[in-house]
PDB file of C-alpha atoms in Angstrom:
ATOM      1  CA  UNK Z 130      79.160 121.766  85.485  1.00 57.00           C
ATOM      2  CA  UNK Z 131      76.103 120.677  87.337  1.00 58.00           C
ATOM      3  CA  UNK Z 132      76.433 117.770  89.737  1.00 58.00           C
ATOM      4  CA  UNK Z 133      74.640 114.528  88.980  1.00 59.00           C
ATOM      5  CA  UNK Z 134      72.239 113.348  91.641  1.00 59.00           C
ATOM      6  CA  UNK Z 135      71.489 109.700  92.296  1.00 58.00           C
ATOM      7  CA  UNK Z 136      68.213 108.017  93.182  1.00 63.00           C
ATOM      8  CA  UNK Z 137      68.583 108.886  96.875  1.00 64.00           C
ATOM      9  CA  UNK Z 138      69.458 112.496  96.206  1.00 60.00           C
ATOM     10  CA  UNK Z 139      73.188 112.045  96.879  1.00 59.00           C
ATOM     11  CA  UNK Z 140      75.452 114.338  94.929  1.00 62.00           C
ATOM     12  CA  UNK Z 141      78.137 112.676  92.793  1.00 67.00           C
ATOM     13  CA  UNK Z 142      80.992 113.969  90.757  1.00 65.00           C
ATOM     14  CA  UNK Z 143      80.111 115.162  87.277  1.00 66.00           C
ATOM     15  CA  UNK Z 144      80.428 112.622  84.466  1.00 73.00           C
ATOM     16  CA  UNK Z 145      83.545 113.156  82.379  1.00 78.00           C
ATOM     17  CA  UNK Z 146      85.108 111.252  79.531  1.00 82.00           C
ATOM     18  CA  UNK Z 147      88.155 109.220  80.533  1.00 80.00           C
ATOM     19  CA  UNK Z 148      90.839 108.572  77.967  1.00 81.00           C
ATOM     20  CA  UNK Z 149      91.291 104.914  76.978  1.00 73.00           C
ATOM     21  CA  UNK Z 150      94.873 104.779  78.265  1.00 72.00           C
ATOM     22  CA  UNK Z 151      93.711 105.914  81.717  1.00 79.00           C
ATOM     23  CA  UNK Z 152      90.875 103.393  82.142  1.00 78.00           C
ATOM     24  CA  UNK Z 153      93.039 100.431  83.091  1.00 78.00           C
ATOM     25  CA  UNK Z 154      93.759  97.129  81.433  1.00 77.00           C
ATOM     26  CA  UNK Z 155      92.105  93.797  80.931  1.00 79.00           C
ATOM     27  CA  UNK Z 156      94.165  90.777  81.896  1.00 84.00           C
ATOM     28  CA  UNK Z 157      93.219  87.379  80.514  1.00 88.00           C
ATOM     29  CA  UNK Z 158      94.161  84.535  82.846  1.00 91.00           C
ATOM     30  CA  UNK Z 159      96.632  81.900  81.638  1.00 93.00           C
ATOM     31  CA  UNK Z 160      94.075  79.119  82.134  1.00 95.00           C
ATOM     32  CA  UNK Z 161      91.593  80.902  79.846  1.00 96.00           C
ATOM     33  CA  UNK Z 162      94.208  81.188  77.103  1.00 96.00           C
ATOM     34  CA  UNK Z 163      95.053  77.502  77.659  1.00 97.00           C
ATOM     35  CA  UNK Z 164      91.405  76.518  77.159  1.00 97.00           C
ATOM     36  CA  UNK Z 165      91.260  78.542  73.949  1.00 97.00           C
ATOM     37  CA  UNK Z 166      94.447  76.837  72.716  1.00 97.00           C
ATOM     38  CA  UNK Z 167      93.157  73.347  73.583  1.00 97.00           C
ATOM     39  CA  UNK Z 168      89.887  74.001  71.744  1.00 97.00           C
ATOM     40  CA  UNK Z 169      91.782  75.294  68.715  1.00 97.00           C
ATOM     41  CA  UNK Z 170      93.914  72.127  68.709  1.00 97.00           C
ATOM     42  CA  UNK Z 171      90.737  70.000  68.781  1.00 96.00           C
ATOM     43  CA  UNK Z 172      89.394  71.970  65.825  1.00 96.00           C
ATOM     44  CA  UNK Z 173      92.612  71.419  63.860  1.00 96.00           C
ATOM     45  CA  UNK Z 174      92.640  67.654  64.560  1.00 93.00           C
ATOM     46  CA  UNK Z 175      88.995  66.933  63.900  1.00 85.00           C
ATOM     47  CA  UNK Z 176      88.214  64.039  63.904  1.00 88.00           C
ATOM     48  CA  UNK Z 177      90.216  62.570  66.772  1.00 88.00           C
ATOM     49  CA  UNK Z 178      90.989  58.845  66.905  1.00 86.00           C
ATOM     50  CA  UNK Z 179      88.177  57.008  68.782  1.00 85.00           C
ATOM     51  CA  UNK Z 180      90.126  56.260  71.976  1.00 89.00           C
ATOM     52  CA  UNK Z 181      92.280  59.421  72.044  1.00 91.00           C
ATOM     53  CA  UNK Z 182      92.356  61.828  74.954  1.00 94.00           C
ATOM     54  CA  UNK Z 183      91.388  65.343  73.794  1.00 95.00           C
ATOM     55  CA  UNK Z 184      94.283  67.801  73.463  1.00 96.00           C
ATOM     56  CA  UNK Z 185      95.224  69.935  76.439  1.00 96.00           C
ATOM     57  CA  UNK Z 186      97.436  72.998  76.624  1.00 97.00           C
ATOM     58  CA  UNK Z 187      99.591  74.932  79.037  1.00 96.00           C
ATOM     59  CA  UNK Z 188     100.314  78.612  78.517  1.00 97.00           C
ATOM     60  CA  UNK Z 189     102.692  81.211  79.861  1.00 95.00           C
ATOM     61  CA  UNK Z 190     101.457  84.774  79.335  1.00 94.00           C
ATOM     62  CA  UNK Z 191     103.960  87.602  79.576  1.00 91.00           C
ATOM     63  CA  UNK Z 192     102.652  91.101  78.842  1.00 86.00           C
ATOM     64  CA  UNK Z 193     100.857  90.838  75.497  1.00 89.00           C
ATOM     65  CA  UNK Z 194     102.306  87.533  74.303  1.00 94.00           C
ATOM     66  CA  UNK Z 195     101.477  83.908  75.028  1.00 95.00           C
ATOM     67  CA  UNK Z 196     103.766  80.916  74.697  1.00 96.00           C
ATOM     68  CA  UNK Z 197     101.685  77.790  74.206  1.00 97.00           C
ATOM     69  CA  UNK Z 198     102.478  74.107  74.716  1.00 98.00           C
ATOM     70  CA  UNK Z 199      99.904  71.651  73.319  1.00 98.00           C
ATOM     71  CA  UNK Z 200      99.803  67.948  74.270  1.00 97.00           C
ATOM     72  CA  UNK Z 201      97.888  65.696  71.904  1.00 96.00           C
ATOM     73  CA  UNK Z 202      97.387  62.201  70.521  1.00 95.00           C
ATOM     74  CA  UNK Z 203      97.304  61.367  66.813  1.00 94.00           C
ATOM     75  CA  UNK Z 204      96.002  58.573  64.652  1.00 92.00           C
ATOM     76  CA  UNK Z 205      98.679  56.561  62.864  1.00 91.00           C
ATOM     77  CA  UNK Z 206      99.634  56.249  60.063  1.00 92.00           C
ATOM     78  CA  UNK Z 207      99.539  59.944  59.182  1.00 91.00           C
ATOM     79  CA  UNK Z 208     101.895  62.716  58.221  1.00 94.00           C
ATOM     80  CA  UNK Z 209     102.852  63.663  61.766  1.00 94.00           C
ATOM     81  CA  UNK Z 210     104.810  66.763  60.759  1.00 95.00           C
ATOM     82  CA  UNK Z 211     101.947  68.154  58.664  1.00 95.00           C
ATOM     83  CA  UNK Z 212      99.386  67.496  61.407  1.00 95.00           C
ATOM     84  CA  UNK Z 213     101.587  69.208  64.027  1.00 96.00           C
ATOM     85  CA  UNK Z 214     102.152  72.178  61.700  1.00 97.00           C
ATOM     86  CA  UNK Z 215      98.383  72.503  61.120  1.00 96.00           C
ATOM     87  CA  UNK Z 216      97.837  72.492  64.899  1.00 97.00           C
ATOM     88  CA  UNK Z 217     100.573  75.108  65.437  1.00 97.00           C
ATOM     89  CA  UNK Z 218      99.148  77.459  62.808  1.00 97.00           C
ATOM     90  CA  UNK Z 219      95.521  77.092  63.918  1.00 97.00           C
ATOM     91  CA  UNK Z 220      96.307  77.526  67.624  1.00 97.00           C
ATOM     92  CA  UNK Z 221      98.387  80.658  66.997  1.00 97.00           C
ATOM     93  CA  UNK Z 222      95.682  82.123  64.754  1.00 97.00           C
ATOM     94  CA  UNK Z 223      92.769  81.433  67.139  1.00 97.00           C
ATOM     95  CA  UNK Z 224      94.563  82.600  70.291  1.00 97.00           C
ATOM     96  CA  UNK Z 225      95.562  85.833  68.558  1.00 97.00           C
ATOM     97  CA  UNK Z 226      92.065  86.372  67.138  1.00 96.00           C
ATOM     98  CA  UNK Z 227      90.256  85.762  70.440  1.00 96.00           C
ATOM     99  CA  UNK Z 228      92.654  87.399  72.897  1.00 94.00           C
ATOM    100  CA  UNK Z 229      94.626  89.905  70.837  1.00 93.00           C
ATOM    101  CA  UNK Z 230      97.871  88.421  72.162  1.00 94.00           C
ATOM    102  CA  UNK Z 231     100.879  87.686  70.014  1.00 95.00           C
ATOM    103  CA  UNK Z 232     101.768  83.984  69.918  1.00 96.00           C
ATOM    104  CA  UNK Z 233     105.487  83.719  69.109  1.00 96.00           C
ATOM    105  CA  UNK Z 234     105.727  80.039  70.011  1.00 95.00           C
ATOM    106  CA  UNK Z 235     103.442  77.001  69.877  1.00 97.00           C
ATOM    107  CA  UNK Z 236     105.130  73.770  70.904  1.00 97.00           C
ATOM    108  CA  UNK Z 237     103.338  70.538  70.025  1.00 97.00           C
ATOM    109  CA  UNK Z 238     104.011  67.367  72.040  1.00 97.00           C
ATOM    110  CA  UNK Z 239     102.657  64.153  70.556  1.00 96.00           C
ATOM    111  CA  UNK Z 240     101.922  62.029  73.608  1.00 95.00           C
ATOM    112  CA  UNK Z 241     100.658  58.908  71.871  1.00 94.00           C
ATOM    113  CA  UNK Z 242      99.981  57.451  68.426  1.00 94.00           C
ATOM    114  CA  UNK Z 243      96.799  55.421  67.905  1.00 92.00           C
ATOM    115  CA  UNK Z 244      96.887  52.729  65.236  1.00 91.00           C
ATOM    116  CA  UNK Z 245      93.991  53.409  62.894  1.00 85.00           C
ATOM    117  CA  UNK Z 246      92.871  50.213  61.149  1.00 81.00           C
ATOM    118  CA  UNK Z 247      93.161  50.328  57.384  1.00 72.00           C
ATOM    119  CA  UNK Z 248      90.007  50.054  55.316  1.00 61.00           C
ATOM    120  CA  UNK Z 249      88.820  46.585  54.341  1.00 44.00           C
ATOM    121  CA  UNK Z 250      89.692  47.143  50.686  1.00 46.00           C
ATOM    122  CA  UNK Z 251      93.315  47.853  51.548  1.00 52.00           C
ATOM    123  CA  UNK Z 252      93.665  44.684  53.643  1.00 53.00           C
ATOM    124  CA  UNK Z 253      94.307  41.302  52.092  1.00 55.00           C
ATOM    125  CA  UNK Z 254      94.387  40.444  48.420  1.00 57.00           C
ATOM    126  CA  UNK Z 255      92.115  41.698  45.729  1.00 54.00           C
ATOM    127  CA  UNK Z 256      91.154  39.453  42.854  1.00 52.00           C
TER     128      UNK Z 256
END
């Protein structure tokens, strides 16, 4: 093989193909995965109650899996179980799609319920 010379005439090692397994690994920081999870929770809850704090998440990454804990606030009345299940499914799907990590566990903590006023037609009597 002929050596490759750089712009200053220095001689470098010849270019060779390196197998994928020998190139190294990419590690995604826990805080990046947490931001992805929080954004996914916001997407699943859209729209949020007017005075609610946006969801936030904490994540523990171990090898190629991420365990996620999401803290959120919901409007009330609503089907709390269905909303939490929608958040769990969407967060697991988005984290897996964007990072390639398995998500065996998504824990949802409802921090606060916000009373959503009923519509005017539902209040009072109708004649």
